[in-house]
PDB file of C-alpha atoms in Angstrom:
ATOM      1  CA  UNK A   1      83.773 119.775 129.491  1.00 30.00           C
ATOM      2  CA  UNK A   2      83.935 116.062 128.928  1.00 30.00           C
ATOM      3  CA  UNK A   3      85.311 116.662 125.391  1.00 28.00           C
ATOM      4  CA  UNK A   4      88.001 118.737 126.652  1.00 27.00           C
ATOM      5  CA  UNK A   5      89.238 115.987 129.169  1.00 30.00           C
ATOM      6  CA  UNK A   6      89.123 113.370 126.234  1.00 30.00           C
ATOM      7  CA  UNK A   7      91.009 115.643 123.719  1.00 28.00           C
ATOM      8  CA  UNK A   8      93.606 116.430 126.374  1.00 31.00           C
ATOM      9  CA  UNK A   9      94.495 112.813 126.648  1.00 35.00           C
ATOM     10  CA  UNK A  10      95.454 112.631 122.981  1.00 34.00           C
ATOM     11  CA  UNK A  11      98.956 113.853 123.763  1.00 37.00           C
ATOM     12  CA  UNK A  12      99.588 111.341 126.629  1.00 39.00           C
ATOM     13  CA  UNK A  13     102.752 109.440 125.909  1.00 42.00           C
ATOM     14  CA  UNK A  14     105.055 107.186 127.929  1.00 41.00           C
ATOM     15  CA  UNK A  15     105.663 109.750 130.308  1.00 38.00           C
ATOM     16  CA  UNK A  16     102.277 109.667 131.778  1.00 43.00           C
ATOM     17  CA  UNK A  17     100.579 106.954 133.512  1.00 44.00           C
ATOM     18  CA  UNK A  18      97.921 104.720 131.579  1.00 54.00           C
ATOM     19  CA  UNK A  19      95.599 104.980 134.528  1.00 50.00           C
ATOM     20  CA  UNK A  20      94.818 108.460 133.546  1.00 45.00           C
ATOM     21  CA  UNK A  21      93.816 107.476 130.153  1.00 50.00           C
ATOM     22  CA  UNK A  22      91.443 104.622 131.465  1.00 54.00           C
ATOM     23  CA  UNK A  23      89.572 107.336 133.293  1.00 50.00           C
ATOM     24  CA  UNK A  24      89.349 109.348 130.053  1.00 50.00           C
ATOM     25  CA  UNK A  25      87.954 106.272 128.359  1.00 51.00           C
ATOM     26  CA  UNK A  26      85.413 105.965 130.987  1.00 48.00           C
ATOM     27  CA  UNK A  27      84.056 109.356 130.523  1.00 46.00           C
ATOM     28  CA  UNK A  28      83.497 108.561 126.932  1.00 44.00           C
ATOM     29  CA  UNK A  29      81.976 105.261 127.433  1.00 47.00           C
ATOM     30  CA  UNK A  30      79.570 106.468 130.181  1.00 47.00           C
ATOM     31  CA  UNK A  31      78.282 109.248 127.585  1.00 43.00           C
ATOM     32  CA  UNK A  32      75.596 107.477 125.576  1.00 44.00           C
ATOM     33  CA  UNK A  33      75.209 108.187 122.099  1.00 46.00           C
ATOM     34  CA  UNK A  34      78.415 110.058 121.706  1.00 52.00           C
ATOM     35  CA  UNK A  35      80.494 108.079 119.206  1.00 55.00           C
ATOM     36  CA  UNK A  36      82.993 110.735 118.501  1.00 51.00           C
ATOM     37  CA  UNK A  37      83.938 110.784 122.281  1.00 49.00           C
ATOM     38  CA  UNK A  38      84.171 106.988 122.444  1.00 56.00           C
ATOM     39  CA  UNK A  39      86.544 107.166 119.327  1.00 50.00           C
ATOM     40  CA  UNK A  40      88.820 109.832 120.711  1.00 54.00           C
ATOM     41  CA  UNK A  41      89.084 108.148 124.156  1.00 78.00           C
ATOM     42  CA  UNK A  42      89.661 104.584 122.593  1.00 80.00           C
ATOM     43  CA  UNK A  43      92.524 106.281 120.440  1.00 84.00           C
ATOM     44  CA  UNK A  44      93.952 107.950 123.627  1.00 87.00           C
ATOM     45  CA  UNK A  45      94.072 104.667 125.456  1.00 87.00           C
ATOM     46  CA  UNK A  46      95.582 102.842 122.668  1.00 91.00           C
ATOM     47  CA  UNK A  47      98.181 105.419 122.307  1.00 92.00           C
ATOM     48  CA  UNK A  48      98.853 105.600 125.877  1.00 91.00           C
ATOM     49  CA  UNK A  49      99.344 101.707 126.213  1.00 94.00           C
ATOM     50  CA  UNK A  50     101.438 101.600 123.024  1.00 96.00           C
ATOM     51  CA  UNK A  51     103.684 104.449 124.236  1.00 95.00           C
ATOM     52  CA  UNK A  52     103.968 103.139 127.796  1.00 95.00           C
ATOM     53  CA  UNK A  53     105.039  99.678 126.356  1.00 96.00           C
ATOM     54  CA  UNK A  54     107.718 101.210 124.322  1.00 97.00           C
ATOM     55  CA  UNK A  55     109.193 103.140 127.238  1.00 95.00           C
ATOM     56  CA  UNK A  56     109.053 100.212 129.689  1.00 95.00           C
ATOM     57  CA  UNK A  57     110.597  97.822 127.215  1.00 97.00           C
ATOM     58  CA  UNK A  58     113.321 100.372 126.245  1.00 96.00           C
ATOM     59  CA  UNK A  59     114.230 100.810 129.921  1.00 93.00           C
ATOM     60  CA  UNK A  60     114.746  96.976 129.932  1.00 95.00           C
ATOM     61  CA  UNK A  61     117.002  97.174 126.869  1.00 97.00           C
ATOM     62  CA  UNK A  62     114.392  95.913 124.536  1.00 97.00           C
ATOM     63  CA  UNK A  63     113.705  97.935 121.268  1.00 97.00           C
ATOM     64  CA  UNK A  64     110.858  97.414 118.944  1.00 98.00           C
ATOM     65  CA  UNK A  65     110.819  97.709 114.996  1.00 98.00           C
ATOM     66  CA  UNK A  66     107.592  99.678 115.208  1.00 97.00           C
ATOM     67  CA  UNK A  67     105.218 101.137 117.603  1.00 96.00           C
ATOM     68  CA  UNK A  68     102.735  98.319 118.768  1.00 97.00           C
ATOM     69  CA  UNK A  69      99.305  98.189 117.251  1.00 97.00           C
ATOM     70  CA  UNK A  70      96.565  97.995 119.682  1.00 96.00           C
ATOM     71  CA  UNK A  71      92.871  96.860 119.682  1.00 93.00           C
ATOM     72  CA  UNK A  72      90.086  96.189 121.902  1.00 88.00           C
ATOM     73  CA  UNK A  73      89.378  92.338 121.305  1.00 79.00           C
ATOM     74  CA  UNK A  74      86.565  92.094 123.849  1.00 70.00           C
ATOM     75  CA  UNK A  75      83.954  94.813 124.526  1.00 63.00           C
ATOM     76  CA  UNK A  76      82.924  93.694 127.764  1.00 58.00           C
ATOM     77  CA  UNK A  77      81.015  96.766 128.633  1.00 64.00           C
ATOM     78  CA  UNK A  78      80.141  98.051 132.106  1.00 68.00           C
ATOM     79  CA  UNK A  79      83.212  97.792 134.435  1.00 76.00           C
ATOM     80  CA  UNK A  80      85.790  95.927 132.383  1.00 83.00           C
ATOM     81  CA  UNK A  81      87.896  96.992 129.539  1.00 85.00           C
ATOM     82  CA  UNK A  82      90.433  94.839 127.616  1.00 90.00           C
ATOM     83  CA  UNK A  83      93.160  95.588 125.291  1.00 93.00           C
ATOM     84  CA  UNK A  84      95.654  93.740 123.110  1.00 96.00           C
ATOM     85  CA  UNK A  85      98.682  95.116 121.352  1.00 97.00           C
ATOM     86  CA  UNK A  86     101.253  93.413 118.952  1.00 98.00           C
ATOM     87  CA  UNK A  87     104.613  94.404 117.702  1.00 98.00           C
ATOM     88  CA  UNK A  88     108.110  92.768 116.806  1.00 98.00           C
ATOM     89  CA  UNK A  89     111.209  93.262 118.858  1.00 98.00           C
ATOM     90  CA  UNK A  90     114.397  94.537 116.810  1.00 97.00           C
ATOM     91  CA  UNK A  91     115.451  90.916 116.672  1.00 97.00           C
ATOM     92  CA  UNK A  92     112.116  89.713 115.132  1.00 98.00           C
ATOM     93  CA  UNK A  93     110.619  88.100 118.181  1.00 98.00           C
ATOM     94  CA  UNK A  94     106.786  88.724 118.604  1.00 98.00           C
ATOM     95  CA  UNK A  95     105.845  91.178 121.279  1.00 98.00           C
ATOM     96  CA  UNK A  96     102.287  90.766 122.887  1.00 98.00           C
ATOM     97  CA  UNK A  97     100.651  93.323 125.257  1.00 98.00           C
ATOM     98  CA  UNK A  98      97.461  92.185 126.976  1.00 96.00           C
ATOM     99  CA  UNK A  99      95.735  94.404 129.311  1.00 95.00           C
ATOM    100  CA  UNK A 100      92.638  94.475 131.526  1.00 91.00           C
ATOM    101  CA  UNK A 101      91.000  97.241 133.492  1.00 87.00           C
ATOM    102  CA  UNK A 102      88.221  96.565 135.805  1.00 86.00           C
ATOM    103  CA  UNK A 103      86.090  98.975 137.948  1.00 83.00           C
ATOM    104  CA  UNK A 104      86.580 101.312 135.063  1.00 77.00           C
ATOM    105  CA  UNK A 105      83.608 103.422 136.234  1.00 76.00           C
ATOM    106  CA  UNK A 106      85.379 104.258 139.403  1.00 79.00           C
ATOM    107  CA  UNK A 107      88.052 106.781 140.195  1.00 81.00           C
ATOM    108  CA  UNK A 108      90.564 103.978 141.079  1.00 82.00           C
ATOM    109  CA  UNK A 109      90.358 101.367 138.300  1.00 83.00           C
ATOM    110  CA  UNK A 110      92.289  98.142 138.859  1.00 88.00           C
ATOM    111  CA  UNK A 111      94.638  97.422 135.915  1.00 90.00           C
ATOM    112  CA  UNK A 112      97.020  94.666 134.816  1.00 95.00           C
ATOM    113  CA  UNK A 113      99.225  94.568 131.783  1.00 96.00           C
ATOM    114  CA  UNK A 114     101.301  91.585 130.772  1.00 98.00           C
ATOM    115  CA  UNK A 115     103.902  92.049 128.056  1.00 98.00           C
ATOM    116  CA  UNK A 116     105.673  89.075 126.369  1.00 98.00           C
ATOM    117  CA  UNK A 117     108.523  88.962 124.131  1.00 98.00           C
ATOM    118  CA  UNK A 118     108.803  85.667 122.186  1.00 97.00           C
ATOM    119  CA  UNK A 119     107.678  83.177 124.821  1.00 93.00           C
ATOM    120  CA  UNK A 120     109.012  85.063 127.836  1.00 97.00           C
ATOM    121  CA  UNK A 121     106.828  87.341 130.181  1.00 98.00           C
ATOM    122  CA  UNK A 122     108.852  90.436 130.606  1.00 97.00           C
ATOM    123  CA  UNK A 123     106.523  92.774 132.284  1.00 95.00           C
ATOM    124  CA  UNK A 124     103.570  92.154 134.571  1.00 96.00           C
ATOM    125  CA  UNK A 125     102.340  95.339 136.274  1.00 94.00           C
ATOM    126  CA  UNK A 126      99.490  97.431 136.874  1.00 93.00           C
ATOM    127  CA  UNK A 127     100.399 100.440 134.953  1.00 90.00           C
ATOM    128  CA  UNK A 128     102.693 101.438 131.950  1.00 92.00           C
ATOM    129  CA  UNK A 129     105.031 104.233 131.189  1.00 89.00           C
ATOM    130  CA  UNK A 130     107.865 106.157 132.501  1.00 79.00           C
ATOM    131  CA  UNK A 131     105.739 107.955 135.346  1.00 80.00           C
ATOM    132  CA  UNK A 132     104.040 104.712 136.421  1.00 81.00           C
ATOM    133  CA  UNK A 133     103.730 104.111 140.200  1.00 77.00           C
ATOM    134  CA  UNK A 134     102.807 100.525 140.767  1.00 68.00           C
ATOM    135  CA  UNK A 135     100.050  99.901 143.051  1.00 65.00           C
ATOM    136  CA  UNK A 136     100.617  96.122 143.436  1.00 53.00           C
ATOM    137  CA  UNK A 137     104.477  95.913 143.561  1.00 46.00           C
TER     138      UNK A 137
END
């Protein structure tokens, strides 16, 4: 059952809320000894953050040269997950996404994403993507 949940998240794009993917990542991280599940869920979360960033920036008139590349710079374990993505805007300006989710083992994780273009913060919100409903705004 857990595998079906994680596999279903692979298709998550910008039209879905990143929060759903955080929960999917938790299912895999909570399953000890299941590296395949963690890999699938990590990939789903990276895809959702990248796609959500593209959609949110596009909605603000900012286009990217390519889809953001994301990684998990800190494996805090337990209840915290961090992600960092980088890309270039069409004009060559660097784009950076930093995200942090806490209480990830609960049904209502707290998330924050900050997106900068050049040296300017263009987004600071608790979810990414076109279907995002902001909790803290």
